[in-house]
Coordinates of N, CA and C in Angstrom, one line a residue:
M1 N -117.6 3.4 -162.2 CA -116.2 3.4 -161.6 C -116.2 2.4 -160.4
K2 N -117.3 1.7 -160.1 CA -117.3 0.9 -159.0 C -116.5 -0.4 -159.4
N3 N -115.8 -1.0 -158.3 CA -115.0 -2.4 -158.5 C -114.0 -2.3 -159.6
R4 N -113.5 -1.2 -159.8 CA -112.3 -0.9 -160.6 C -111.1 -0.8 -159.9
A5 N -110.0 -1.3 -160.4 CA -108.7 -1.1 -159.7 C -108.1 0.3 -160.1
S6 N -107.3 0.8 -159.4 CA -106.9 2.2 -159.5 C -105.5 2.1 -160.4
H7 N -105.0 1.1 -160.5 CA -103.5 1.1 -161.2 C -103.8 1.1 -162.7
P8 N -102.9 1.8 -163.4 CA -103.2 1.8 -164.9 C -102.8 0.6 -165.6
D9 N -101.9 -0.2 -164.9 CA -101.5 -1.5 -165.5 C -102.4 -2.7 -165.1
D10 N -103.5 -2.4 -164.6 CA -104.5 -3.5 -164.3 C -105.2 -4.1 -165.5
G11 N -105.0 -3.5 -166.6 CA -105.8 -3.9 -167.8 C -107.1 -3.6 -168.0
A12 N -107.6 -3.0 -167.0 CA -108.9 -2.5 -167.1 C -109.1 -1.0 -167.6
S13 N -110.1 -0.8 -168.8 CA -110.2 0.6 -169.4 C -111.5 1.1 -169.0
L14 N -111.5 2.3 -168.9 CA -112.7 2.9 -168.5 C -113.8 3.4 -169.8
S15 N -115.1 3.2 -169.3 CA -115.9 3.3 -170.3 C -116.2 5.0 -170.6
D16 N -116.8 5.4 -171.5 CA -117.0 6.9 -171.8 C -117.9 7.5 -170.6
A17 N -118.6 6.8 -169.9 CA -119.4 7.3 -168.9 C -118.5 7.4 -167.7
E18 N -117.6 6.5 -167.5 CA -116.7 6.5 -166.4 C -115.7 7.6 -166.5
R19 N -115.3 7.8 -167.8 CA -114.4 8.9 -168.1 C -114.9 10.1 -167.7
R20 N -116.2 10.4 -168.1 CA -116.9 11.7 -167.7 C -117.1 11.9 -166.3
E21 N -117.5 10.7 -165.6 CA -117.6 10.9 -164.1 C -116.2 11.2 -163.5
F22 N -115.1 10.5 -164.1 CA -113.8 10.9 -163.6 C -113.4 12.3 -163.6
A23 N -113.8 12.8 -164.9 CA -113.4 14.1 -165.1 C -114.1 15.2 -164.3
A24 N -115.5 14.9 -164.1 CA -116.3 15.7 -163.2 C -115.7 15.6 -161.8
L25 N -115.3 14.4 -161.4 CA -114.6 14.5 -160.0 C -113.5 15.0 -159.9
A26 N -112.7 15.1 -161.0 CA -111.4 15.9 -161.1 C -111.6 17.3 -160.9
R27 N -112.7 17.7 -161.6 CA -113.0 19.2 -161.6 C -113.4 19.7 -160.3
D28 N -114.1 18.7 -159.5 CA -114.6 19.0 -158.1 C -113.6 19.2 -157.2
I29 N -112.5 18.4 -157.6 CA -111.2 18.5 -156.5 C -110.7 19.8 -156.6
G30 N -110.5 20.5 -157.7 CA -109.9 21.8 -157.9 C -108.5 21.6 -158.1
P31 N -107.6 22.3 -157.2 CA -106.2 22.4 -157.5 C -105.4 21.2 -157.4
L32 N -106.3 20.2 -156.9 CA -105.4 18.8 -156.9 C -105.6 18.0 -158.1
S33 N -106.5 18.5 -159.0 CA -106.8 17.8 -160.2 C -105.6 17.6 -161.0
G34 N -104.6 18.4 -161.0 CA -103.4 18.3 -161.8 C -102.3 17.6 -161.3
I35 N -102.5 16.7 -160.3 CA -101.4 15.9 -159.6 C -101.1 14.9 -160.2
G36 N -101.9 14.3 -161.0 CA -101.5 12.9 -161.8 C -101.7 11.9 -160.8
N37 N -101.0 10.7 -161.2 CA -101.0 9.6 -160.5 C -100.0 9.8 -159.4
P38 N -100.5 9.5 -158.1 CA -99.5 9.6 -157.0 C -98.3 8.7 -157.0
R39 N -98.5 7.4 -157.9 CA -97.4 6.6 -158.0 C -96.2 6.8 -158.7
D40 N -96.5 8.0 -159.7 CA -95.5 8.5 -160.5 C -94.6 9.7 -159.8
Y41 N -94.9 10.0 -158.7 CA -94.3 11.1 -158.0 C -92.7 10.6 -157.5
T42 N -91.9 11.5 -158.0 CA -90.6 11.2 -157.5 C -90.1 12.6 -157.0
P43 N -89.5 12.6 -155.7 CA -89.0 13.9 -155.0 C -87.8 14.5 -155.7
A44 N -87.7 15.6 -155.6 CA -86.6 16.5 -156.4 C -85.4 16.1 -155.7
P45 N -84.1 16.0 -156.5 CA -82.9 15.5 -155.9 C -82.5 16.5 -154.7
D46 N -82.0 16.0 -153.8 CA -81.6 16.9 -152.6 C -79.9 16.6 -152.5
P47 N -79.4 18.0 -152.6 CA -77.8 18.1 -152.9 C -77.3 17.6 -151.5
D48 N -77.9 17.7 -150.4 CA -77.4 17.2 -149.2 C -77.4 15.8 -149.1
D49 N -78.0 15.0 -149.9 CA -78.0 13.5 -149.8 C -76.6 13.0 -150.4
E50 N -75.8 13.8 -151.0 CA -74.5 13.4 -151.5 C -73.6 13.5 -150.5
R51 N -73.8 14.1 -149.4 CA -72.7 14.4 -148.4 C -72.7 13.3 -147.5
F52 N -71.4 12.8 -147.1 CA -71.3 11.6 -146.4 C -71.3 12.0 -144.8
V53 N -72.1 11.4 -144.0 CA -72.0 11.7 -142.6 C -71.5 10.4 -141.9
P54 N -70.4 10.5 -141.3 CA -69.9 9.4 -140.6 C -70.6 8.9 -139.3
P55 N -70.7 7.6 -139.2 CA -71.5 7.1 -138.0 C -70.9 7.6 -136.6
D56 N -71.8 7.6 -135.6 CA -71.1 7.9 -134.4 C -70.3 7.0 -133.9
P57 N -69.2 7.2 -133.2 CA -68.1 6.3 -132.7 C -68.8 5.5 -131.7
G58 N -68.4 4.3 -131.5 CA -68.8 3.4 -130.4 C -68.3 3.7 -129.1
P59 N -68.7 3.2 -128.1 CA -68.2 3.4 -126.7 C -66.8 3.1 -126.7
A60 N -65.9 3.9 -125.9 CA -64.5 3.6 -125.7 C -64.4 2.2 -124.9
A61 N -63.2 1.6 -125.4 CA -63.0 0.3 -124.4 C -62.6 0.8 -123.2
I62 N -63.0 -0.3 -122.3 CA -62.7 0.1 -120.8 C -61.3 -0.5 -120.7
S63 N -60.6 0.3 -120.0 CA -59.1 -0.3 -119.7 C -59.1 -1.5 -118.7
P64 N -58.2 -2.4 -118.8 CA -58.1 -3.3 -117.7 C -57.7 -2.7 -116.3
N65 N -57.1 -1.6 -116.4 CA -56.6 -1.1 -115.1 C -57.9 -0.6 -114.3
V66 N -59.1 -0.3 -115.0 CA -60.4 -0.2 -114.2 C -61.3 -1.4 -114.1
R67 N -61.3 -2.1 -115.2 CA -62.1 -3.3 -115.1 C -61.7 -4.3 -113.9
V68 N -60.4 -4.5 -113.8 CA -60.0 -5.4 -112.7 C -60.4 -5.0 -111.5
P69 N -60.1 -3.7 -110.9 CA -60.5 -3.4 -109.6 C -62.1 -3.5 -109.4
W70 N -62.9 -3.2 -110.2 CA -64.3 -3.4 -110.2 C -64.7 -4.8 -110.0
I71 N -64.1 -5.8 -110.6 CA -64.3 -7.2 -110.5 C -63.9 -7.6 -109.2
L72 N -62.6 -7.2 -108.7 CA -62.2 -7.6 -107.5 C -63.2 -7.0 -106.3
L73 N -63.7 -5.9 -106.5 CA -64.4 -5.1 -105.4 C -65.7 -6.0 -105.2
L74 N -66.3 -6.2 -106.4 CA -67.6 -7.0 -106.4 C -67.6 -8.3 -105.9
S75 N -66.5 -9.1 -106.6 CA -66.4 -10.5 -105.9 C -65.7 -10.5 -104.6
G76 N -65.1 -9.6 -104.0 CA -64.7 -9.6 -102.7 C -65.9 -9.3 -101.8
L77 N -66.8 -8.4 -102.1 CA -67.9 -8.3 -101.3 C -68.9 -9.5 -101.1
V78 N -69.0 -10.2 -102.4 CA -69.7 -11.3 -102.4 C -69.0 -12.5 -101.7
L79 N -67.7 -12.5 -101.5 CA -67.0 -13.6 -100.7 C -67.2 -13.3 -99.3
V80 N -67.2 -12.0 -98.8 CA -67.4 -11.7 -97.6 C -68.8 -12.2 -97.2
V81 N -69.8 -11.9 -97.8 CA -71.2 -12.3 -97.5 C -71.0 -14.0 -97.4
L82 N -70.6 -14.5 -98.4 CA -70.7 -16.1 -98.3 C -69.9 -16.6 -97.3
T83 N -68.9 -15.9 -96.8 CA -68.0 -16.4 -95.7 C -68.9 -16.5 -94.3
F84 N -69.9 -15.5 -94.3 CA -70.6 -15.5 -93.0 C -71.8 -16.3 -93.3
V85 N -72.4 -16.4 -94.5 CA -73.5 -17.2 -94.7 C -73.2 -18.7 -94.6
L86 N -72.1 -19.1 -95.3 CA -71.9 -20.5 -95.4 C -70.9 -21.0 -94.5
S87 N -70.4 -20.2 -93.6 CA -69.5 -20.5 -92.5 C -68.1 -21.1 -93.1
W88 N -67.5 -20.4 -94.1 CA -66.5 -20.6 -94.7 C -65.3 -20.4 -93.7
P89 N -64.1 -20.7 -93.9 CA -63.0 -20.4 -93.0 C -62.6 -18.9 -93.1
W90 N -62.2 -18.4 -91.9 CA -62.1 -16.9 -91.8 C -61.0 -16.4 -92.8
Y91 N -60.0 -17.0 -93.1 CA -59.0 -16.6 -94.2 C -59.6 -16.0 -95.4
V92 N -60.7 -17.0 -96.0 CA -61.4 -16.4 -97.2 C -62.0 -15.1 -96.9
G93 N -62.6 -14.8 -95.9 CA -63.2 -13.5 -95.5 C -62.0 -12.4 -95.6
V94 N -61.0 -12.6 -94.9 CA -59.9 -11.8 -94.8 C -59.3 -11.3 -96.1
V95 N -59.2 -12.5 -97.0 CA -58.6 -12.1 -98.4 C -59.6 -11.3 -99.1
A96 N -60.9 -11.6 -99.0 CA -61.8 -10.8 -99.6 C -61.8 -9.5 -99.2
V97 N -61.7 -9.1 -97.9 CA -61.7 -7.7 -97.6 C -60.3 -7.1 -98.0
V98 N -59.2 -7.8 -98.0 CA -57.9 -7.0 -98.5 C -58.0 -7.0 -100.0
A99 N -58.7 -7.6 -100.8 CA -58.8 -7.4 -102.1 C -59.8 -6.4 -102.5
S100 N -60.8 -6.3 -101.8 CA -61.8 -5.2 -101.8 C -61.2 -3.9 -101.6
A101 N -60.5 -3.8 -100.6 CA -59.7 -2.7 -100.1 C -58.8 -2.2 -101.2
W102 N -58.0 -3.2 -101.6 CA -57.2 -2.8 -102.7 C -57.9 -2.2 -104.0
A103 N -58.9 -2.9 -104.2 CA -59.8 -2.5 -105.4 C -60.3 -0.8 -105.1
V104 N -60.8 -0.8 -104.1 CA -61.2 0.6 -103.7 C -60.1 1.7 -103.9
L105 N -58.9 1.3 -103.3 CA -57.9 2.3 -103.4 C -57.5 2.5 -104.9
M106 N -57.5 1.5 -105.7 CA -57.2 1.6 -107.2 C -58.1 2.4 -107.9
L107 N -59.5 2.2 -107.6 CA -60.5 3.0 -108.1 C -60.4 4.5 -107.8
I108 N -60.2 4.8 -106.5 CA -59.9 6.2 -106.1 C -58.7 6.7 -106.7
W109 N -57.7 5.9 -106.8 CA -56.3 6.5 -107.6 C -56.7 7.0 -108.9
R110 N -57.6 6.0 -109.7 CA -57.8 6.3 -111.1 C -58.8 7.5 -111.3
L111 N -59.2 7.9 -110.3 CA -60.3 9.1 -110.5 C -59.6 10.3 -111.3
P112 N -60.4 10.8 -112.1 CA -59.9 12.0 -112.9 C -59.6 13.2 -111.8
D113 N -58.6 14.0 -112.0 CA -58.2 15.0 -111.0 C -59.0 16.4 -111.5
D114 N -59.9 16.6 -110.7 CA -60.8 17.8 -111.2 C -60.4 19.1 -110.3
S115 N -59.3 19.1 -109.7 CA -58.9 20.1 -108.9 C -58.1 21.1 -109.6
G116 N -58.3 22.4 -109.3 CA -57.6 23.5 -110.2 C -58.5 24.1 -111.1
E117 N -58.2 24.9 -111.9 CA -58.9 25.8 -112.9 C -58.9 24.8 -114.1
R118 N -60.1 24.6 -114.8 CA -60.1 23.9 -116.2 C -60.7 25.0 -117.0
E119 N -60.2 24.9 -118.3 CA -60.8 25.6 -119.4 C -62.2 25.2 -119.7
P120 N -63.0 26.0 -120.0 CA -64.4 25.7 -120.5 C -64.3 25.0 -121.7
Q121 N -65.1 24.1 -121.9 CA -65.2 23.4 -123.1 C -66.2 24.0 -124.0
V122 N -65.9 24.2 -125.3 CA -66.6 24.8 -126.2 C -67.3 23.9 -127.2

């Protein structure tokens, strides 16, 4: 059985001595001798495979009412730093501080209201 391929479609046939050797080997294996060719294995049909499971929903879209204040806050802070580093005119820094303050107020205003009794979520 040396140098023989294991696939039945390879065109090689076993000699009588090789068949006896294979039969003795199969007897030595014991309960695994009746499993046949592992390539012929097909799993039993699973009834749960027919059930449709919808995909998870994607992330919710971010409202512009929240996106714009964050952009203003971050860009305002960058402009304040650049005003001092690059010696830009004072009114650029003032506009950046006002825009950042407005953005902070809008973000605080948009926070969810957690005061009061809430129903437990099940």
